[in-house]
């Protein structure tokens, strides 16, 4: 066992919420180092399970997370993807990113996007302003999806959200509206004195098509209390998604990794998502999101970006454990295009989208472009040896480039 491995053998999900966030070198998952090619043999029993089509368990997940043989993980994940019916197709969607407000009451410690109402740069757009903006953008780009999330502003009411959905839907009935995280849905239920089901029914009837996966962070109580103490309990995240699935609203799921969480907490997070998917089948895709420390308190404490090897490991382990979620996204806006190309060989089959404007990861220091044209995404996917397929939000094929 290498020195790096020896720091990671605590397999319990810690419950001590009083501890301050540890520095990466203290043995948290974010202290991952560059791949070391060794002990492939330790993955042999997992390979046998993958080949036999057997489900991997908690112990397997921990073993995968603790492995520094990143190339072997990638090969195993790609094998699992293919054995479950995956082929060379790689999806992307043409989408517009909007944020309705950056005013937020929650104050997550990892967030560089939120402000208070009185701070400089605070904004809350009306439904009319959002429609006007979207229509203007549509003249420049033929997006098929609007992805919109924002802060949990205490200065709006539930009708504000209903108006946004209904006016966007009315103005662009052919555009899929993927709006609002589970945290925002929970916030709306508080604003309106409604249940999650009542909120979701009303938004669905106004034109909501699906939910993005944000707000999940890492589900473990310990992590939650350290990085997002003001955020609602993860049970609410699950209740919103379970309720949405029951109402025929598909959703996405995420994990924000690379801060204070341990490998055990990562695996626990993934297995909780898998359990809900077993129950409802309503998740379209899983998107691992690497933590960007710039402009957050973590930057002052010395946090760095996750290592590329850790990003690839997350993609691979997600693919291996989430055997019932069909799509794993390599979010290029966070990873950059070269690493995204490699991720396509580590189990990812989706590169997200053309993404016109993205503010949240860029507020936290993402250096990537905020937009890629279709031609560029097609080139990137082709260069990775895969077939680019433009999709709609529900993974219906719109166009393919296999000539
Ligand atoms: S991550 Fe979301 S909920 Fe947390 S402070 Fe930022 S905008 Fe608010």
CSV table of C-alpha atoms in Angstrom, one decimal, residues 97 110 145 147-149 178-185 210-219 224 231-232 234 237-238 240-241 244-245 250-256 269 273 276 282-289 325 329 331 352 361 393:
chain,number,residue,atom,x,y,z
A,97,UNK,CA,-28.0,28.9,-19.2
A,110,UNK,CA,-18.3,26.7,-1.4
A,145,UNK,CA,-33.2,23.6,-23.7
A,147,UNK,CA,-31.2,25.4,-17.9
A,148,UNK,CA,-31.9,27.9,-15.2
A,149,UNK,CA,-31.0,27.9,-11.5
A,178,UNK,CA,-35.0,22.4,-17.2
A,179,UNK,CA,-35.4,24.8,-14.2
A,180,UNK,CA,-34.7,25.0,-10.5
A,181,UNK,CA,-32.8,22.7,-8.2
A,182,UNK,CA,-34.4,20.6,-5.5
A,183,UNK,CA,-33.2,23.2,-3.0
A,184,UNK,CA,-35.1,25.9,-4.9
A,185,UNK,CA,-38.2,23.7,-5.1
A,210,UNK,CA,-37.4,18.6,-15.9
A,211,UNK,CA,-35.2,19.4,-12.9
A,212,UNK,CA,-31.4,19.9,-13.0
A,213,UNK,CA,-29.5,18.0,-10.3
A,214,UNK,CA,-28.0,20.7,-8.3
A,215,UNK,CA,-28.2,21.2,-4.5
A,216,UNK,CA,-27.2,17.6,-3.8
A,217,UNK,CA,-23.6,18.6,-2.8
A,218,UNK,CA,-22.6,15.6,-0.7
A,219,UNK,CA,-25.4,14.0,1.3
A,224,UNK,CA,-23.4,19.2,4.8
A,231,UNK,CA,-29.0,24.3,3.3
A,232,UNK,CA,-32.0,22.0,3.9
A,234,UNK,CA,-30.7,15.9,2.1
A,237,UNK,CA,-33.5,16.7,-1.9
A,238,UNK,CA,-34.6,13.1,-2.2
A,240,UNK,CA,-38.3,16.6,-4.2
A,241,UNK,CA,-36.8,14.2,-6.8
A,244,UNK,CA,-41.0,14.8,-9.4
A,245,UNK,CA,-40.5,11.3,-10.7
A,250,UNK,CA,-37.6,13.5,-15.1
A,251,UNK,CA,-34.6,14.9,-13.2
A,252,UNK,CA,-30.8,14.9,-13.1
A,253,UNK,CA,-28.5,14.2,-10.2
A,254,UNK,CA,-25.1,15.5,-9.1
A,255,UNK,CA,-22.3,15.4,-6.5
A,256,UNK,CA,-20.1,18.4,-5.7
A,269,UNK,CA,-23.7,9.5,-1.9
A,273,UNK,CA,-28.7,8.0,-5.7
A,276,UNK,CA,-33.7,6.1,-5.5
A,282,UNK,CA,-36.5,9.0,-13.0
A,283,UNK,CA,-32.9,10.2,-13.2
A,284,UNK,CA,-31.8,10.9,-16.8
A,285,UNK,CA,-28.1,11.5,-16.0
A,286,UNK,CA,-25.5,11.9,-13.3
A,287,UNK,CA,-23.1,14.9,-13.4
A,288,UNK,CA,-20.1,14.9,-11.1
A,289,UNK,CA,-19.1,18.5,-10.3
A,325,UNK,CA,-28.4,5.6,-14.5
A,329,UNK,CA,-21.8,13.6,-18.1
A,331,UNK,CA,-19.2,18.6,-17.8
A,352,UNK,CA,-23.4,18.4,-21.6
A,361,UNK,CA,-18.7,27.9,-12.0
A,393,UNK,CA,-33.1,17.0,-23.0
